[in-house]
Amino acid sequence: MRYHGAVIRPPSEASSLIVQVTYGCSNNTCDFCGTYLHKPFGVRPFEEVVDDVIGLPSGVRARVRRVFLADGDALVLSSRKMHDILDLLHRALPSLERVSSYANARNLLAKSVEELTGLRQNGLDLLYLGLESGDDQTLAGVHKGMTVAEQIEGCRRASAAGIELSVTAILGLAGITRSREHAKATGRALSAIDPAYIGILTLMLTPGTAMERRVTSRELVLPDSIGMLRELREIVAGLEVTDCLFRSNHASNYLPVGGRLPHDKHAMLAALDKVLLAPESVQLRPESWRLL
Ligand code: SF4
């Protein structure tokens, strides 16, 4: 398998075969994201994808159960190209059970529910989407390039098509001045999306990004670790979801919290309240241990 540049995937895809079908991200505007700063967006020639997949040793092909399509928003590909890729994967990988990729709202809004249903029926099972915030002012401030309403509608189409969603939001994204609004609105937007998985990350400053420059110049002042946990509590308190695996155990977070919602909501809130009332009673992840 050949890869162009650094390739990332969600932690839950650690054991998946990563098949690169695009390069970079078709959006690439977000102030906080340094992943594709130096990788212009492009579509990988399909022939190369075929060569890589067919070229795997047959013993490896027989064992692949999960595939993650890289890079940053493989769903930007047309439905025809996505079907070509899914057909190839099902032909070449006899044990394949799940195909997933990153996606953004614009990718989803470019496809009808019928098109997405066709992709679901051809094996596209799960999409990872970065909501980042449920607050339009915060999204505009970090140049996400998509509104909350667009993100909710894009996700609605995926859900209507039967595609599972894993949605992430980022603590600290609005700085201290809009911290509460960001958190409250994020709880509301996540509830409206009602995904199968929610992941909460804490903002990390990537060198070379606009966000790093804004924080370094003090144009944006970030909440401290306790302020980040207050945002997390506000998000959890606002969540009204049907059946969701909630995690804030990413390496960027100061405190791992997780559970199945709505069942574990009160226990999660109680755990967070305990920390917020007596921060010295808990060992938060040291700043130097936090990772992207
Ligand atoms: S956060 Fe997502 S949409 Fe924004 S630039 Fe990074 S990969 Fe692209």
Short mmCIF file of C-alpha atoms and ligand atoms in Angstrom, two decimals:
data_model
loop_
_atom_site.label_atom_id
_atom_site.label_comp_id
_atom_site.label_asym_id
_atom_site.label_seq_id
_atom_site.Cartn_x
_atom_site.Cartn_y
_atom_site.Cartn_z
CA MET A 1 0.00 0.00 0.00
CA ARG A 2 1.52 3.32 -1.04
CA TYR A 3 0.74 6.57 0.78
CA HIS A 4 1.30 10.15 -0.29
CA GLY A 5 2.35 12.31 2.70
CA ALA A 6 1.26 11.75 6.27
CA VAL A 7 -2.03 9.86 6.50
CA ILE A 8 -4.28 10.14 9.54
CA ARG A 9 -7.30 8.10 10.63
CA PRO A 10 -9.59 8.12 13.68
CA PRO A 11 -8.29 6.16 16.70
CA SER A 12 -11.09 3.62 16.28
CA GLU A 13 -9.71 2.73 12.83
CA ALA A 14 -6.32 1.71 14.22
CA SER A 15 -6.65 -1.85 12.94
CA SER A 16 -8.30 -0.95 9.62
CA LEU A 17 -6.64 -1.11 6.23
CA ILE A 18 -6.12 2.52 5.18
CA VAL A 19 -6.79 3.02 1.49
CA GLN A 20 -5.89 6.50 0.26
CA VAL A 21 -8.35 7.64 -2.39
CA THR A 22 -7.91 11.42 -2.11
CA TYR A 23 -5.06 13.67 -0.99
CA GLY A 24 -5.59 16.35 1.66
CA CYS A 25 -8.93 18.01 2.35
CA SER A 26 -11.18 19.72 -0.21
CA ASN A 27 -12.09 22.36 2.40
CA ASN A 28 -8.75 23.05 4.10
CA THR A 29 -9.83 26.38 5.58
CA CYS A 30 -10.07 25.62 9.30
CA ASP A 31 -7.82 27.85 11.42
CA PHE A 32 -7.06 25.12 13.97
CA CYS A 33 -6.24 22.31 11.53
CA GLY A 34 -2.67 21.75 10.45
CA THR A 35 -3.13 18.26 9.06
CA TYR A 36 -3.13 19.21 5.40
CA LEU A 37 -1.37 22.59 5.51
CA HIS A 38 1.25 21.34 3.07
CA LYS A 39 -0.77 18.80 1.13
CA PRO A 40 -2.90 20.31 -1.65
CA PHE A 41 -6.20 18.57 -2.28
CA GLY A 42 -6.29 16.03 -5.10
CA VAL A 43 -8.08 12.92 -6.26
CA ARG A 44 -5.88 9.84 -6.43
CA PRO A 45 -6.02 8.10 -9.80
CA PHE A 46 -8.34 5.09 -9.50
CA GLU A 47 -5.83 2.84 -11.31
CA GLU A 48 -3.34 3.42 -8.47
CA VAL A 49 -5.96 2.47 -5.87
CA VAL A 50 -6.71 -0.72 -7.84
CA ASP A 51 -3.00 -1.58 -8.07
CA ASP A 52 -2.53 -1.10 -4.32
CA VAL A 53 -5.55 -3.14 -3.26
CA ILE A 54 -5.11 -5.97 -5.79
CA GLY A 55 -1.36 -5.93 -5.11
CA LEU A 56 -1.75 -6.90 -1.45
CA PRO A 57 -0.71 -10.49 -0.71
CA SER A 58 -3.76 -12.75 -0.92
CA GLY A 59 -3.32 -13.80 2.73
CA VAL A 60 -3.54 -10.14 3.80
CA ARG A 61 -6.53 -9.47 1.56
CA ALA A 62 -8.35 -12.44 3.06
CA ARG A 63 -7.95 -11.05 6.59
CA VAL A 64 -9.06 -7.42 6.01
CA ARG A 65 -12.35 -6.78 7.80
CA ARG A 66 -12.36 -3.00 7.93
CA VAL A 67 -11.23 -0.33 5.47
CA PHE A 68 -10.84 3.38 6.14
CA LEU A 69 -10.79 5.60 3.07
CA ALA A 70 -8.28 8.46 3.44
CA ASP A 71 -7.55 11.42 3.30
CA GLY A 72 -9.54 14.23 4.91
CA ASP A 73 -12.89 13.90 3.14
CA ALA A 74 -13.03 10.92 0.78
CA LEU A 75 -16.77 11.49 0.45
CA VAL A 76 -16.03 14.50 -1.75
CA LEU A 77 -15.67 11.96 -4.57
CA SER A 78 -18.65 11.61 -6.88
CA SER A 79 -21.07 8.78 -6.16
CA ARG A 80 -19.84 7.00 -9.31
CA LYS A 81 -16.23 7.09 -8.10
CA MET A 82 -17.28 5.97 -4.62
CA HIS A 83 -19.16 3.02 -6.11
CA ASP A 84 -16.10 2.07 -8.19
CA ILE A 85 -14.01 2.04 -5.02
CA LEU A 86 -16.59 0.10 -2.97
CA ASP A 87 -17.00 -2.45 -5.79
CA LEU A 88 -13.23 -2.90 -5.91
CA LEU A 89 -12.99 -3.39 -2.14
CA HIS A 90 -15.78 -5.97 -2.06
CA ARG A 91 -14.27 -7.84 -5.01
CA ALA A 92 -10.75 -7.94 -3.57
CA LEU A 93 -11.42 -8.32 0.17
CA PRO A 94 -13.68 -11.32 0.84
CA SER A 95 -13.90 -10.75 4.63
CA LEU A 96 -14.73 -7.03 4.39
CA GLU A 97 -17.32 -5.98 6.97
CA ARG A 98 -17.06 -2.21 7.23
CA VAL A 99 -15.96 0.76 5.12
CA SER A 100 -15.68 4.23 6.62
CA SER A 101 -14.22 7.64 5.82
CA TYR A 102 -14.05 11.23 6.97
CA ALA A 103 -16.70 13.53 5.53
CA ASN A 104 -17.84 17.10 5.91
CA ALA A 105 -21.26 18.69 5.54
CA ARG A 106 -20.51 19.99 2.06
CA ASN A 107 -19.75 16.46 0.85
CA LEU A 108 -23.05 15.27 2.26
CA LEU A 109 -25.10 18.18 0.90
CA ALA A 110 -23.71 17.48 -2.57
CA LYS A 111 -25.44 14.09 -2.48
CA SER A 112 -29.11 13.22 -2.21
CA VAL A 113 -30.47 10.79 0.37
CA GLU A 114 -31.00 8.35 -2.53
CA GLU A 115 -27.35 8.59 -3.58
CA LEU A 116 -26.21 8.14 0.02
CA THR A 117 -28.56 5.18 0.40
CA GLY A 118 -26.98 3.61 -2.67
CA LEU A 119 -23.53 4.04 -1.12
CA ARG A 120 -24.77 2.56 2.15
CA GLN A 121 -26.16 -0.44 0.29
CA ASN A 122 -22.80 -0.84 -1.42
CA GLY A 123 -21.02 -1.00 1.94
CA LEU A 124 -20.27 2.55 3.12
CA ASP A 125 -21.16 2.07 6.77
CA LEU A 126 -19.72 4.88 8.85
CA LEU A 127 -18.71 8.52 8.39
CA TYR A 128 -16.57 10.61 10.74
CA LEU A 129 -17.53 14.27 10.71
CA GLY A 130 -16.03 17.24 12.54
CA LEU A 131 -18.88 19.45 13.74
CA GLU A 132 -16.30 21.33 15.86
CA SER A 133 -18.96 23.64 17.37
CA GLY A 134 -22.71 24.07 17.36
CA ASP A 135 -22.26 27.85 17.51
CA ASP A 136 -22.25 29.66 14.16
CA GLN A 137 -20.20 32.55 15.49
CA THR A 138 -17.53 30.13 16.66
CA LEU A 139 -17.55 28.24 13.34
CA ALA A 140 -17.20 31.51 11.42
CA GLY A 141 -14.43 32.63 13.76
CA VAL A 142 -12.32 29.55 12.93
CA HIS A 143 -13.24 29.63 9.22
CA LYS A 144 -14.88 26.23 9.21
CA GLY A 145 -16.66 27.26 6.03
CA MET A 146 -19.92 25.56 7.01
CA THR A 147 -22.84 26.63 9.18
CA VAL A 148 -24.42 24.63 11.95
CA ALA A 149 -27.63 24.25 9.93
CA GLU A 150 -25.66 22.88 6.96
CA GLN A 151 -23.91 20.39 9.20
CA ILE A 152 -27.15 19.24 10.81
CA GLU A 153 -28.81 18.86 7.40
CA GLY A 154 -25.82 16.96 5.97
CA CYS A 155 -25.90 14.60 8.92
CA ARG A 156 -29.67 14.20 8.59
CA ARG A 157 -29.14 12.96 5.02
CA ALA A 158 -26.51 10.45 6.13
CA SER A 159 -28.75 9.15 8.91
CA ALA A 160 -31.75 8.94 6.58
CA ALA A 161 -29.57 6.83 4.29
CA GLY A 162 -28.71 4.48 7.17
CA ILE A 163 -25.06 5.55 7.41
CA GLU A 164 -23.77 5.69 10.97
CA LEU A 165 -22.15 8.92 12.14
CA SER A 166 -19.28 9.61 14.48
CA VAL A 167 -19.23 13.34 15.23
CA THR A 168 -16.53 15.33 17.00
CA ALA A 169 -16.47 18.74 18.66
CA ILE A 170 -13.55 20.68 20.09
CA LEU A 171 -13.34 22.23 23.55
CA GLY A 172 -11.76 25.66 23.71
CA LEU A 173 -12.47 26.62 20.12
CA ALA A 174 -14.30 29.84 21.05
CA GLY A 175 -11.76 31.06 23.61
CA ILE A 176 -12.89 32.25 27.03
CA THR A 177 -15.18 35.00 25.78
CA ARG A 178 -17.62 32.67 24.05
CA SER A 179 -16.87 29.49 25.94
CA ARG A 180 -20.36 29.00 27.41
CA GLU A 181 -22.21 29.78 24.17
CA HIS A 182 -19.95 27.38 22.26
CA ALA A 183 -20.56 24.58 24.74
CA LYS A 184 -24.31 25.06 25.07
CA ALA A 185 -24.84 25.31 21.32
CA THR A 186 -22.62 22.26 20.74
CA GLY A 187 -24.79 20.19 23.08
CA ARG A 188 -27.87 21.33 21.15
CA ALA A 189 -26.38 20.63 17.72
CA LEU A 190 -25.11 17.18 18.73
CA SER A 191 -28.58 16.40 20.07
CA ALA A 192 -30.13 17.48 16.77
CA ILE A 193 -27.72 15.24 14.85
CA ASP A 194 -28.24 12.36 17.31
CA PRO A 195 -25.24 10.32 16.07
CA ALA A 196 -24.19 6.82 17.11
CA TYR A 197 -20.83 8.13 18.37
CA ILE A 198 -19.72 11.46 19.82
CA GLY A 199 -16.07 12.31 20.42
CA ILE A 200 -14.99 15.44 22.28
CA LEU A 201 -11.45 16.70 21.73
CA THR A 202 -9.61 19.57 23.39
CA LEU A 203 -8.01 22.21 21.21
CA MET A 204 -4.33 21.61 20.49
CA LEU A 205 -2.31 24.36 18.86
CA THR A 206 -0.57 23.09 15.75
CA PRO A 207 2.49 25.09 14.72
CA GLY A 208 1.93 27.10 11.55
CA THR A 209 -1.85 27.36 11.91
CA ALA A 210 -3.83 30.60 12.10
CA MET A 211 -5.16 29.46 15.47
CA GLU A 212 -1.67 29.22 16.90
CA ARG A 213 -0.92 32.74 15.70
CA ARG A 214 -4.14 34.11 17.23
CA VAL A 215 -3.43 32.49 20.60
CA THR A 216 0.24 33.47 20.62
CA SER A 217 -0.68 37.11 19.93
CA ARG A 218 -3.35 36.95 22.70
CA GLU A 219 -6.04 37.84 20.17
CA LEU A 220 -7.74 34.66 21.44
CA VAL A 221 -7.41 33.59 25.07
CA LEU A 222 -8.12 29.92 25.70
CA PRO A 223 -9.87 28.51 28.77
CA ASP A 224 -7.56 26.75 31.24
CA SER A 225 -7.94 23.03 31.89
CA ILE A 226 -10.83 23.60 34.31
CA GLY A 227 -12.52 25.92 31.84
CA MET A 228 -12.25 23.16 29.23
CA LEU A 229 -13.90 20.71 31.64
CA ARG A 230 -16.69 23.24 32.30
CA GLU A 231 -17.35 23.25 28.55
CA LEU A 232 -17.38 19.47 28.56
CA ARG A 233 -19.91 19.45 31.40
CA GLU A 234 -22.10 21.95 29.58
CA ILE A 235 -22.06 19.81 26.43
CA VAL A 236 -22.92 16.61 28.33
CA ALA A 237 -25.69 18.38 30.25
CA GLY A 238 -27.25 19.53 26.98
CA LEU A 239 -27.14 16.17 25.22
CA GLU A 240 -30.48 14.56 24.43
CA VAL A 241 -29.62 11.59 22.24
CA THR A 242 -31.24 8.28 21.49
CA ASP A 243 -28.39 5.80 21.87
CA CYS A 244 -24.86 7.09 21.62
CA LEU A 245 -21.37 6.04 22.66
CA PHE A 246 -19.82 9.18 24.09
CA ARG A 247 -16.07 9.53 24.50
CA SER A 248 -13.76 12.32 25.56
CA ASN A 249 -10.81 10.00 26.04
CA HIS A 250 -8.74 11.37 23.15
CA ALA A 251 -5.11 12.11 24.02
CA SER A 252 -5.82 15.84 23.67
CA ASN A 253 -8.20 15.83 26.65
CA TYR A 254 -7.32 16.68 30.24
CA LEU A 255 -9.69 14.08 31.71
CA PRO A 256 -11.10 10.95 30.10
CA VAL A 257 -14.87 10.76 30.40
CA GLY A 258 -17.11 8.35 28.57
CA GLY A 259 -20.23 6.28 28.61
CA ARG A 260 -23.33 5.28 26.76
CA LEU A 261 -25.99 7.95 26.51
CA PRO A 262 -28.58 8.54 27.70
CA HIS A 263 -27.99 5.77 30.27
CA ASP A 264 -24.74 7.14 31.74
CA LYS A 265 -25.50 10.85 31.56
CA HIS A 266 -26.05 11.38 35.29
CA ALA A 267 -22.95 9.39 36.22
CA MET A 268 -20.84 11.39 33.75
CA LEU A 269 -22.19 14.69 35.05
CA ALA A 270 -21.57 13.60 38.65
CA ALA A 271 -17.97 12.66 37.80
CA LEU A 272 -17.39 16.02 36.12
CA ASP A 273 -19.03 17.94 38.99
CA LYS A 274 -16.76 16.19 41.46
CA VAL A 275 -13.70 17.36 39.54
CA LEU A 276 -15.04 20.88 39.05
CA LEU A 277 -15.81 21.23 42.76
CA ALA A 278 -12.40 19.92 43.88
CA PRO A 279 -9.95 20.10 40.96
CA GLU A 280 -7.01 19.33 43.27
CA SER A 281 -8.52 15.91 44.04
CA VAL A 282 -7.89 14.63 40.51
CA GLN A 283 -4.77 14.24 38.43
CA LEU A 284 -5.55 15.89 35.10
CA ARG A 285 -3.44 14.96 32.08
CA PRO A 286 -0.38 17.25 32.20
CA GLU A 287 -0.13 19.78 29.37
CA SER A 288 3.04 18.12 28.04
CA TRP A 289 1.27 14.75 27.75
CA ARG A 290 -1.55 16.03 25.59
CA LEU A 291 -1.34 14.90 21.99
CA LEU A 292 -3.26 15.38 18.77
S1 SF4 B 1 -10.70 20.24 10.20
FE1 SF4 B 1 -11.50 18.85 8.61
S2 SF4 B 1 -12.55 20.21 7.14
FE2 SF4 B 1 -11.21 21.51 8.39
S3 SF4 B 1 -9.28 21.66 7.21
FE3 SF4 B 1 -9.02 19.97 8.70
S4 SF4 B 1 -9.63 18.13 7.56
FE4 SF4 B 1 -10.43 19.90 6.41
#
